[in-house]
Amino acid sequence: MGSDLSRPHYHQFSHSLLSLAILTAGIYLGQDILVPLAMAGLLAVLLRPVEDRLIRLGMHKVIAISLALLLAVIVMSGVTVVLSMQIADFTDDIPKFRQNINDVYHDVQRWIRREYNVSYRQQNNYMQKAQAQTLNSLQSPDALGVIAGPLGTLTLVPIYVFLLLYYRTMLLHFVVVLFPEKHTLRVREVLGEIKGVIQSYMVGLLIETVVVAVLNSVGLLLLGVQYAVLLGIMAAILNLVPYIGGLVATALTVLITFSNQPELTILLGVVGVFLFVQFIDNNVLVPLIVASKVRVNALVSIVGVLIGGAVAGVSGMFLSIPAIAIMKVIFDRVDSLRAWGVLLGDQTPEEAGSNLFRLPKRRRKVAIDETSS
C-alpha cells in the first residue's frame, strides 16, 4: 500500500482512472446484486453494536443477530403502520383530490387557450398522447422490473444482513490476508476507520431523519395542512437522498397541499416551513451529527449523487455519500492515491495551513544609510 516510486506519475494516474472506470462499469452491470448487498452492509454496520451488546449479555451469536434484525424490523414496521394510517385517510379524500386537480387543469387549459391560442381539442390530443405513452411505458417489461425490483430487494436485504453479521470476522480476515503481511497494521487501521465512518454516518442519518420528520410535521400541523404527518415523514425520507431529495419533497408537498387547500398563504407557509427545516438541517444537523466524520466537500457530493443516480437509480443516490466516504478513507491511506483523497475532502489548502496557492506578499524594502550624507 506504499508508494511505488519506480512507476512514472502518468502511469499511476492512468491506472487510477482505469480502475475507477472498471469499478463504475461493474456497479452498473451488477447493480441488481451489488445494491442490495451494499444496503445490507450499511445496515449490518449499524446493527453491529446491538449484536455485540446482546452477545455480551450471554446470548448465542445466532440469537443475538436474529434479535437485532427483529428490532430493525419492528422499527420499520412501526413507521410503515403510521404511514399506512395516514395513507388510508388520504385515499378517502381521493375523489376530492381528483376534483381539485380537474378544476386546476381546466383553469390551466383556459389560460393556455387565452395566452397561446391553443384550442382545447389540441390540448386534449396532447394529453391523450402523453397518457398513451405513459401506459405503454408502465406495461413494458422494464417497468415490471422497476416495480418488482424493490420487492426483491426487501426480501434479500434481511438475509444479506444476517449473513454479513454472521460471517463478519471471516470477511474481515479475508481483507487482511489479501494484502502482504507488512501492510497488516495499515489495513486494520483502514477497516477500523471505515467502520467508524459508516456507523457515524448511519446513526447520524437516523437521528437527522427523525428530527427532520418531527420538524416538518409540527410546522405543517401549525399551518393546518391536511396529512401533515404523512407529508412530514415522506419529506424526511426523501431527504435521505442528498441535495435532490429536499427539492423533490418540497415540490411534492406543495402540489398535494395546493390540490386540497389552494390558499396562497398556506402554500407560502409550506415553502417557508421547508426552507426553515432545510436551513436547520444543513447548518445544524448535518455538520454536528452526520458530517462529523464524513468529510466530503459539497461539489463532490452533488456530482457523486448524480453519478450514483445514473448508475443505480435512487438506491445509487442514497449509497453515493457513504461510498465516497469509504473511498476517501482508502485514498488517504494509499500514497499513490492521496491526491484523490484531497479532491474528495472538504479542507482547502488555506484551511490546512498550506502556502501552495498563497501569493507571496511584497516585502517593504527599507533603505538603511550606513554612511551619513
Short mmCIF file of C-alpha atoms in Angstrom, two decimals:
data_model
loop_
_atom_site.label_atom_id
_atom_site.label_comp_id
_atom_site.label_asym_id
_atom_site.label_seq_id
_atom_site.Cartn_x
_atom_site.Cartn_y
_atom_site.Cartn_z
CA MET A 1 0.00 0.00 0.00
CA GLY A 2 3.01 2.26 -0.09
CA SER A 3 4.04 4.45 -2.97
CA ASP A 4 5.72 2.89 -5.96
CA LEU A 5 8.40 5.39 -6.95
CA SER A 6 9.63 3.25 -9.88
CA ARG A 7 6.46 3.92 -11.85
CA PRO A 8 6.05 7.32 -13.57
CA HIS A 9 3.27 9.60 -12.43
CA TYR A 10 1.22 9.35 -15.61
CA HIS A 11 1.35 5.55 -15.30
CA GLN A 12 -0.16 5.67 -11.79
CA PHE A 13 -2.74 8.26 -12.85
CA SER A 14 -3.91 6.24 -15.86
CA HIS A 15 -4.20 3.10 -13.72
CA SER A 16 -6.29 5.00 -11.18
CA LEU A 17 -8.68 6.28 -13.86
CA LEU A 18 -8.91 2.81 -15.42
CA SER A 19 -9.68 1.24 -12.04
CA LEU A 20 -12.44 3.79 -11.35
CA ALA A 21 -13.93 3.19 -14.81
CA ILE A 22 -13.92 -0.59 -14.33
CA LEU A 23 -15.45 -0.21 -10.86
CA THR A 24 -18.23 2.06 -12.19
CA ALA A 25 -18.97 -0.31 -15.08
CA GLY A 26 -19.06 -3.27 -12.70
CA ILE A 27 -21.53 -1.49 -10.41
CA TYR A 28 -23.73 -0.55 -13.36
CA LEU A 29 -23.79 -4.07 -14.80
CA GLY A 30 -24.18 -5.82 -11.45
CA GLN A 31 -26.38 -3.32 -9.63
CA ASP A 32 -29.19 -5.84 -9.08
CA ILE A 33 -26.80 -7.84 -6.89
CA LEU A 34 -24.48 -5.15 -5.55
CA VAL A 35 -27.05 -2.54 -4.49
CA PRO A 36 -28.99 -4.83 -2.08
CA LEU A 37 -25.65 -6.13 -0.80
CA ALA A 38 -24.41 -2.58 -0.17
CA MET A 39 -27.66 -1.66 1.60
CA ALA A 40 -27.29 -4.76 3.76
CA GLY A 41 -23.69 -3.80 4.52
CA LEU A 42 -24.76 -0.40 5.85
CA LEU A 43 -27.48 -1.96 7.97
CA ALA A 44 -25.08 -4.64 9.23
CA VAL A 45 -22.62 -1.99 10.40
CA LEU A 46 -25.50 -0.12 12.06
CA LEU A 47 -26.76 -3.24 13.86
CA ARG A 48 -23.32 -4.47 14.87
CA PRO A 49 -23.28 -2.60 18.25
CA VAL A 50 -26.71 -4.07 19.08
CA GLU A 51 -25.48 -7.56 18.26
CA ASP A 52 -22.30 -7.04 20.30
CA ARG A 53 -24.31 -5.85 23.31
CA LEU A 54 -26.58 -8.91 23.16
CA ILE A 55 -23.59 -11.26 22.89
CA ARG A 56 -22.04 -9.64 25.96
CA LEU A 57 -25.27 -10.39 27.83
CA GLY A 58 -24.58 -14.09 27.21
CA MET A 59 -26.70 -14.77 24.13
CA HIS A 60 -25.62 -17.06 21.30
CA LYS A 61 -24.38 -15.31 18.18
CA VAL A 62 -27.27 -16.52 16.01
CA ILE A 63 -29.85 -15.44 18.59
CA ALA A 64 -28.17 -12.05 19.03
CA ILE A 65 -28.16 -11.40 15.27
CA SER A 66 -31.78 -12.53 14.97
CA LEU A 67 -32.90 -10.22 17.80
CA ALA A 68 -31.01 -7.29 16.27
CA LEU A 69 -32.74 -7.93 12.94
CA LEU A 70 -36.09 -8.29 14.71
CA LEU A 71 -35.57 -4.90 16.37
CA ALA A 72 -34.89 -3.31 12.98
CA VAL A 73 -37.99 -4.96 11.51
CA ILE A 74 -40.14 -3.72 14.42
CA VAL A 75 -38.92 -0.14 13.93
CA MET A 76 -39.56 -0.29 10.19
CA SER A 77 -42.99 -1.86 10.79
CA GLY A 78 -43.91 0.94 13.20
CA VAL A 79 -43.03 3.58 10.61
CA THR A 80 -44.98 1.63 7.99
CA VAL A 81 -48.07 1.43 10.22
CA VAL A 82 -48.01 5.19 10.83
CA LEU A 83 -47.67 5.86 7.11
CA SER A 84 -50.41 3.35 6.29
CA MET A 85 -52.86 5.06 8.64
CA GLN A 86 -52.16 8.40 7.02
CA ILE A 87 -52.36 6.91 3.52
CA ALA A 88 -55.74 5.34 4.38
CA ASP A 89 -57.07 8.79 5.30
CA PHE A 90 -55.53 10.17 2.12
CA THR A 91 -57.28 7.57 -0.07
CA ASP A 92 -60.66 8.51 1.43
CA ASP A 93 -60.21 12.01 0.05
CA ILE A 94 -59.08 10.92 -3.42
CA PRO A 95 -62.40 11.99 -5.08
CA LYS A 96 -61.99 15.47 -3.59
CA PHE A 97 -58.35 15.50 -4.61
CA ARG A 98 -59.31 14.47 -8.16
CA GLN A 99 -61.96 17.17 -8.38
CA ASN A 100 -59.50 19.84 -7.28
CA ILE A 101 -56.99 18.59 -9.85
CA ASN A 102 -59.65 18.77 -12.57
CA ASP A 103 -60.54 22.33 -11.58
CA VAL A 104 -56.90 23.36 -11.74
CA TYR A 105 -56.49 21.52 -15.05
CA HIS A 106 -59.42 23.39 -16.61
CA ASP A 107 -58.07 26.71 -15.34
CA VAL A 108 -54.70 25.93 -16.92
CA GLN A 109 -56.43 24.95 -20.16
CA ARG A 110 -58.26 28.27 -20.28
CA TRP A 111 -55.03 30.14 -19.57
CA ILE A 112 -53.19 28.31 -22.40
CA ARG A 113 -56.12 28.95 -24.75
CA ARG A 114 -56.08 32.65 -23.91
CA GLU A 115 -52.30 33.22 -23.89
CA TYR A 116 -51.04 30.86 -26.63
CA ASN A 117 -54.17 30.39 -28.77
CA VAL A 118 -54.04 26.58 -28.48
CA SER A 119 -57.51 25.08 -28.81
CA TYR A 120 -58.98 22.74 -26.24
CA ARG A 121 -59.03 19.91 -28.80
CA GLN A 122 -55.30 20.26 -29.45
CA GLN A 123 -54.56 20.29 -25.73
CA ASN A 124 -56.68 17.16 -25.23
CA ASN A 125 -54.84 15.44 -28.07
CA TYR A 126 -51.50 16.23 -26.44
CA MET A 127 -52.75 14.87 -23.12
CA GLN A 128 -54.07 11.68 -24.72
CA LYS A 129 -50.73 11.07 -26.42
CA ALA A 130 -48.89 11.60 -23.14
CA GLN A 131 -51.26 9.21 -21.34
CA ALA A 132 -50.81 6.58 -24.05
CA GLN A 133 -47.02 6.83 -23.83
CA THR A 134 -47.19 6.55 -20.05
CA LEU A 135 -49.38 3.43 -20.23
CA ASN A 136 -47.05 1.83 -22.77
CA SER A 137 -44.09 2.53 -20.51
CA LEU A 138 -45.84 1.01 -17.49
CA GLN A 139 -46.82 -2.09 -19.47
CA SER A 140 -43.29 -2.71 -20.76
CA PRO A 141 -41.07 -5.44 -19.26
CA ASP A 142 -38.66 -2.78 -18.00
CA ALA A 143 -41.41 -1.20 -15.91
CA LEU A 144 -42.24 -4.62 -14.45
CA GLY A 145 -38.61 -4.95 -13.41
CA VAL A 146 -38.66 -1.49 -11.85
CA ILE A 147 -41.74 -2.41 -9.80
CA ALA A 148 -40.61 -5.92 -8.88
CA GLY A 149 -37.02 -4.85 -8.17
CA PRO A 150 -37.68 -3.16 -4.82
CA LEU A 151 -39.77 -6.14 -3.68
CA GLY A 152 -36.87 -8.47 -4.38
CA THR A 153 -34.51 -6.10 -2.61
CA LEU A 154 -36.69 -6.07 0.50
CA THR A 155 -36.55 -9.86 0.54
CA LEU A 156 -32.79 -10.13 0.06
CA VAL A 157 -31.62 -7.37 2.41
CA PRO A 158 -32.50 -9.12 5.72
CA ILE A 159 -30.84 -12.32 4.51
CA TYR A 160 -27.72 -10.41 3.49
CA VAL A 161 -27.64 -8.55 6.82
CA PHE A 162 -27.82 -11.81 8.79
CA LEU A 163 -25.07 -13.45 6.73
CA LEU A 164 -22.80 -10.39 6.81
CA LEU A 165 -23.06 -10.22 10.59
CA TYR A 166 -22.56 -13.96 10.98
CA TYR A 167 -19.50 -14.14 8.69
CA ARG A 168 -18.13 -10.72 9.68
CA THR A 169 -14.85 -11.98 11.16
CA MET A 170 -14.20 -14.25 8.20
CA LEU A 171 -14.76 -11.41 5.72
CA LEU A 172 -12.51 -9.05 7.68
CA HIS A 173 -9.81 -11.71 7.87
CA PHE A 174 -10.07 -12.19 4.10
CA VAL A 175 -9.45 -8.47 3.52
CA VAL A 176 -6.45 -8.50 5.88
CA VAL A 177 -4.75 -11.55 4.30
CA LEU A 178 -5.47 -10.17 0.82
CA PHE A 179 -2.52 -7.78 1.29
CA PRO A 180 1.11 -8.57 2.16
CA GLU A 181 1.85 -9.11 5.83
CA LYS A 182 3.86 -5.88 6.08
CA HIS A 183 0.64 -3.92 5.43
CA THR A 184 -1.46 -5.76 8.02
CA LEU A 185 -1.41 -2.94 10.56
CA ARG A 186 -2.38 -0.30 8.00
CA VAL A 187 -5.18 -2.50 6.59
CA ARG A 188 -6.61 -2.98 10.09
CA GLU A 189 -6.48 0.78 10.65
CA VAL A 190 -8.32 1.41 7.38
CA LEU A 191 -11.00 -1.16 8.22
CA GLY A 192 -11.48 0.33 11.66
CA GLU A 193 -11.76 3.84 10.25
CA ILE A 194 -14.26 2.70 7.60
CA LYS A 195 -16.36 1.04 10.31
CA GLY A 196 -16.33 4.25 12.38
CA VAL A 197 -17.26 6.39 9.37
CA ILE A 198 -20.17 4.16 8.35
CA GLN A 199 -21.51 3.82 11.89
CA SER A 200 -21.27 7.56 12.44
CA TYR A 201 -22.98 8.23 9.11
CA MET A 202 -25.83 5.75 9.61
CA VAL A 203 -26.57 6.72 13.22
CA GLY A 204 -26.40 10.40 12.32
CA LEU A 205 -28.67 9.79 9.34
CA LEU A 206 -31.29 8.13 11.53
CA ILE A 207 -31.19 10.97 14.05
CA GLU A 208 -31.36 13.54 11.26
CA THR A 209 -34.35 11.79 9.64
CA VAL A 210 -36.30 11.64 12.91
CA VAL A 211 -35.62 15.31 13.72
CA VAL A 212 -36.50 16.47 10.19
CA ALA A 213 -39.72 14.40 10.24
CA VAL A 214 -40.75 15.92 13.58
CA LEU A 215 -39.94 19.49 12.48
CA ASN A 216 -41.76 19.05 9.16
CA SER A 217 -44.83 17.53 10.80
CA VAL A 218 -45.03 20.17 13.55
CA GLY A 219 -44.66 23.02 11.05
CA LEU A 220 -47.34 21.60 8.73
CA LEU A 221 -49.69 20.93 11.67
CA LEU A 222 -49.35 24.54 12.82
CA LEU A 223 -50.32 25.65 9.31
CA GLY A 224 -53.36 23.35 9.37
CA VAL A 225 -52.18 21.34 6.35
CA GLN A 226 -54.05 18.09 5.75
CA TYR A 227 -52.00 14.87 6.04
CA ALA A 228 -49.29 16.85 7.86
CA VAL A 229 -47.73 13.78 9.49
CA LEU A 230 -47.72 11.81 6.23
CA LEU A 231 -46.16 14.66 4.27
CA GLY A 232 -43.64 15.38 7.04
CA ILE A 233 -42.43 11.77 7.19
CA MET A 234 -42.35 11.41 3.41
CA ALA A 235 -40.31 14.61 3.12
CA ALA A 236 -37.86 13.32 5.76
CA ILE A 237 -37.49 10.03 3.88
CA LEU A 238 -36.92 11.83 0.57
CA ASN A 239 -34.36 13.99 2.37
CA LEU A 240 -32.20 10.87 2.68
CA VAL A 241 -31.26 11.48 -0.96
CA PRO A 242 -28.70 14.30 -0.58
CA TYR A 243 -29.47 17.72 -2.09
CA ILE A 244 -32.07 16.46 -4.60
CA GLY A 245 -34.46 14.80 -2.14
CA GLY A 246 -35.25 18.05 -0.33
CA LEU A 247 -36.30 19.78 -3.57
CA VAL A 248 -38.50 16.85 -4.60
CA ALA A 249 -40.11 16.73 -1.14
CA THR A 250 -40.90 20.46 -1.22
CA ALA A 251 -42.41 20.28 -4.72
CA LEU A 252 -44.50 17.20 -3.86
CA THR A 253 -45.80 18.71 -0.62
CA VAL A 254 -46.72 21.99 -2.31
CA LEU A 255 -48.54 20.10 -5.08
CA ILE A 256 -50.61 17.97 -2.66
CA THR A 257 -51.36 20.96 -0.43
CA PHE A 258 -52.38 23.06 -3.43
CA SER A 259 -54.78 20.31 -4.54
CA ASN A 260 -56.58 20.37 -1.19
CA GLN A 261 -56.01 23.89 0.13
CA PRO A 262 -55.21 26.28 -2.74
CA GLU A 263 -54.77 29.30 -0.45
CA LEU A 264 -51.68 31.31 -1.26
CA THR A 265 -50.85 31.96 2.40
CA ILE A 266 -50.81 28.24 3.21
CA LEU A 267 -48.64 27.44 0.18
CA LEU A 268 -46.17 30.15 1.12
CA GLY A 269 -46.22 28.83 4.68
CA VAL A 270 -45.40 25.31 3.46
CA VAL A 271 -42.46 26.61 1.46
CA GLY A 272 -41.34 28.66 4.47
CA VAL A 273 -41.51 25.63 6.78
CA PHE A 274 -39.45 23.51 4.42
CA LEU A 275 -36.90 26.26 3.89
CA PHE A 276 -36.57 26.72 7.66
CA VAL A 277 -36.19 22.96 8.23
CA GLN A 278 -33.63 22.73 5.43
CA PHE A 279 -31.71 25.61 6.99
CA ILE A 280 -31.66 23.84 10.37
CA ASP A 281 -30.75 20.57 8.67
CA ASN A 282 -27.90 21.96 6.57
CA ASN A 283 -26.40 24.25 9.23
CA VAL A 284 -27.03 22.33 12.47
CA LEU A 285 -27.95 18.69 11.98
CA VAL A 286 -25.64 17.74 9.12
CA PRO A 287 -22.47 19.46 10.43
CA LEU A 288 -22.95 18.27 14.03
CA ILE A 289 -24.46 14.81 13.53
CA VAL A 290 -23.96 13.46 10.02
CA ALA A 291 -20.80 15.15 8.73
CA SER A 292 -18.72 14.84 11.90
CA LYS A 293 -16.68 12.05 10.31
CA VAL A 294 -17.86 12.05 6.69
CA ARG A 295 -15.62 14.86 5.47
CA VAL A 296 -16.66 15.18 1.81
CA ASN A 297 -16.96 18.51 0.01
CA ALA A 298 -20.27 19.65 -1.46
CA LEU A 299 -19.11 19.63 -5.11
CA VAL A 300 -18.03 16.00 -4.99
CA SER A 301 -21.21 15.11 -3.06
CA ILE A 302 -23.50 16.59 -5.72
CA VAL A 303 -21.57 15.04 -8.61
CA GLY A 304 -21.44 11.72 -6.74
CA VAL A 305 -25.20 11.76 -6.14
CA LEU A 306 -25.85 12.41 -9.85
CA ILE A 307 -23.44 9.66 -10.91
CA GLY A 308 -24.98 7.28 -8.38
CA GLY A 309 -28.44 8.03 -9.75
CA ALA A 310 -27.28 7.47 -13.33
CA VAL A 311 -25.59 4.18 -12.42
CA ALA A 312 -28.05 2.63 -9.94
CA GLY A 313 -31.11 4.85 -9.65
CA VAL A 314 -32.44 6.14 -6.33
CA SER A 315 -30.55 3.47 -4.38
CA GLY A 316 -27.33 4.64 -6.02
CA MET A 317 -28.06 8.23 -5.00
CA PHE A 318 -28.52 7.15 -1.37
CA LEU A 319 -25.38 4.97 -1.39
CA SER A 320 -23.19 7.57 -3.10
CA ILE A 321 -22.19 9.53 0.02
CA PRO A 322 -21.07 6.53 2.16
CA ALA A 323 -19.30 5.09 -0.90
CA ILE A 324 -17.38 8.36 -1.41
CA ALA A 325 -16.55 8.47 2.31
CA ILE A 326 -15.14 4.92 2.15
CA MET A 327 -13.09 5.78 -0.93
CA LYS A 328 -11.69 8.86 0.83
CA VAL A 329 -10.56 6.75 3.81
CA ILE A 330 -8.78 4.37 1.43
CA PHE A 331 -7.29 7.13 -0.72
CA ASP A 332 -5.88 8.94 2.30
CA ARG A 333 -4.02 5.76 3.35
CA VAL A 334 -2.54 4.89 -0.07
CA ASP A 335 0.34 7.11 -1.12
CA SER A 336 -0.31 6.82 -4.86
CA LEU A 337 -3.99 7.75 -4.37
CA ARG A 338 -3.56 10.52 -1.81
CA ALA A 339 -4.29 13.23 -4.37
CA TRP A 340 -7.76 11.74 -4.93
CA GLY A 341 -8.34 11.87 -1.18
CA VAL A 342 -7.53 15.59 -1.24
CA LEU A 343 -10.02 16.04 -4.10
CA LEU A 344 -12.81 14.32 -2.15
CA GLY A 345 -12.12 16.11 1.14
CA ASP A 346 -13.57 19.39 2.36
CA GLN A 347 -10.36 21.01 3.60
CA THR A 348 -8.88 23.69 1.37
CA PRO A 349 -5.12 24.36 1.28
CA GLU A 350 -5.71 27.59 3.20
CA GLU A 351 -7.52 25.73 5.99
CA ALA A 352 -4.78 23.12 6.06
CA GLY A 353 -2.13 25.81 6.50
CA SER A 354 -0.52 25.20 3.13
CA ASN A 355 1.21 28.04 1.27
CA LEU A 356 0.95 26.27 -2.08
CA PHE A 357 -1.60 28.68 -3.62
CA ARG A 358 -0.86 31.72 -1.48
CA LEU A 359 0.67 34.64 -3.34
CA PRO A 360 3.84 35.96 -1.75
CA LYS A 361 3.42 39.30 -0.08
CA ARG A 362 5.52 42.19 -1.28
CA ARG A 363 8.12 42.96 1.32
CA ARG A 364 8.74 46.57 2.03
CA LYS A 365 12.30 47.48 1.36
CA VAL A 366 13.76 49.79 3.94
CA ALA A 367 16.81 51.67 2.92
CA ILE A 368 19.36 51.94 5.67
CA ASP A 369 22.01 54.55 5.25
CA GLU A 370 25.24 53.21 6.60
CA THR A 371 27.04 56.43 6.00
CA SER A 372 25.87 59.88 6.81
CA SER A 373 25.31 62.16 3.86
#
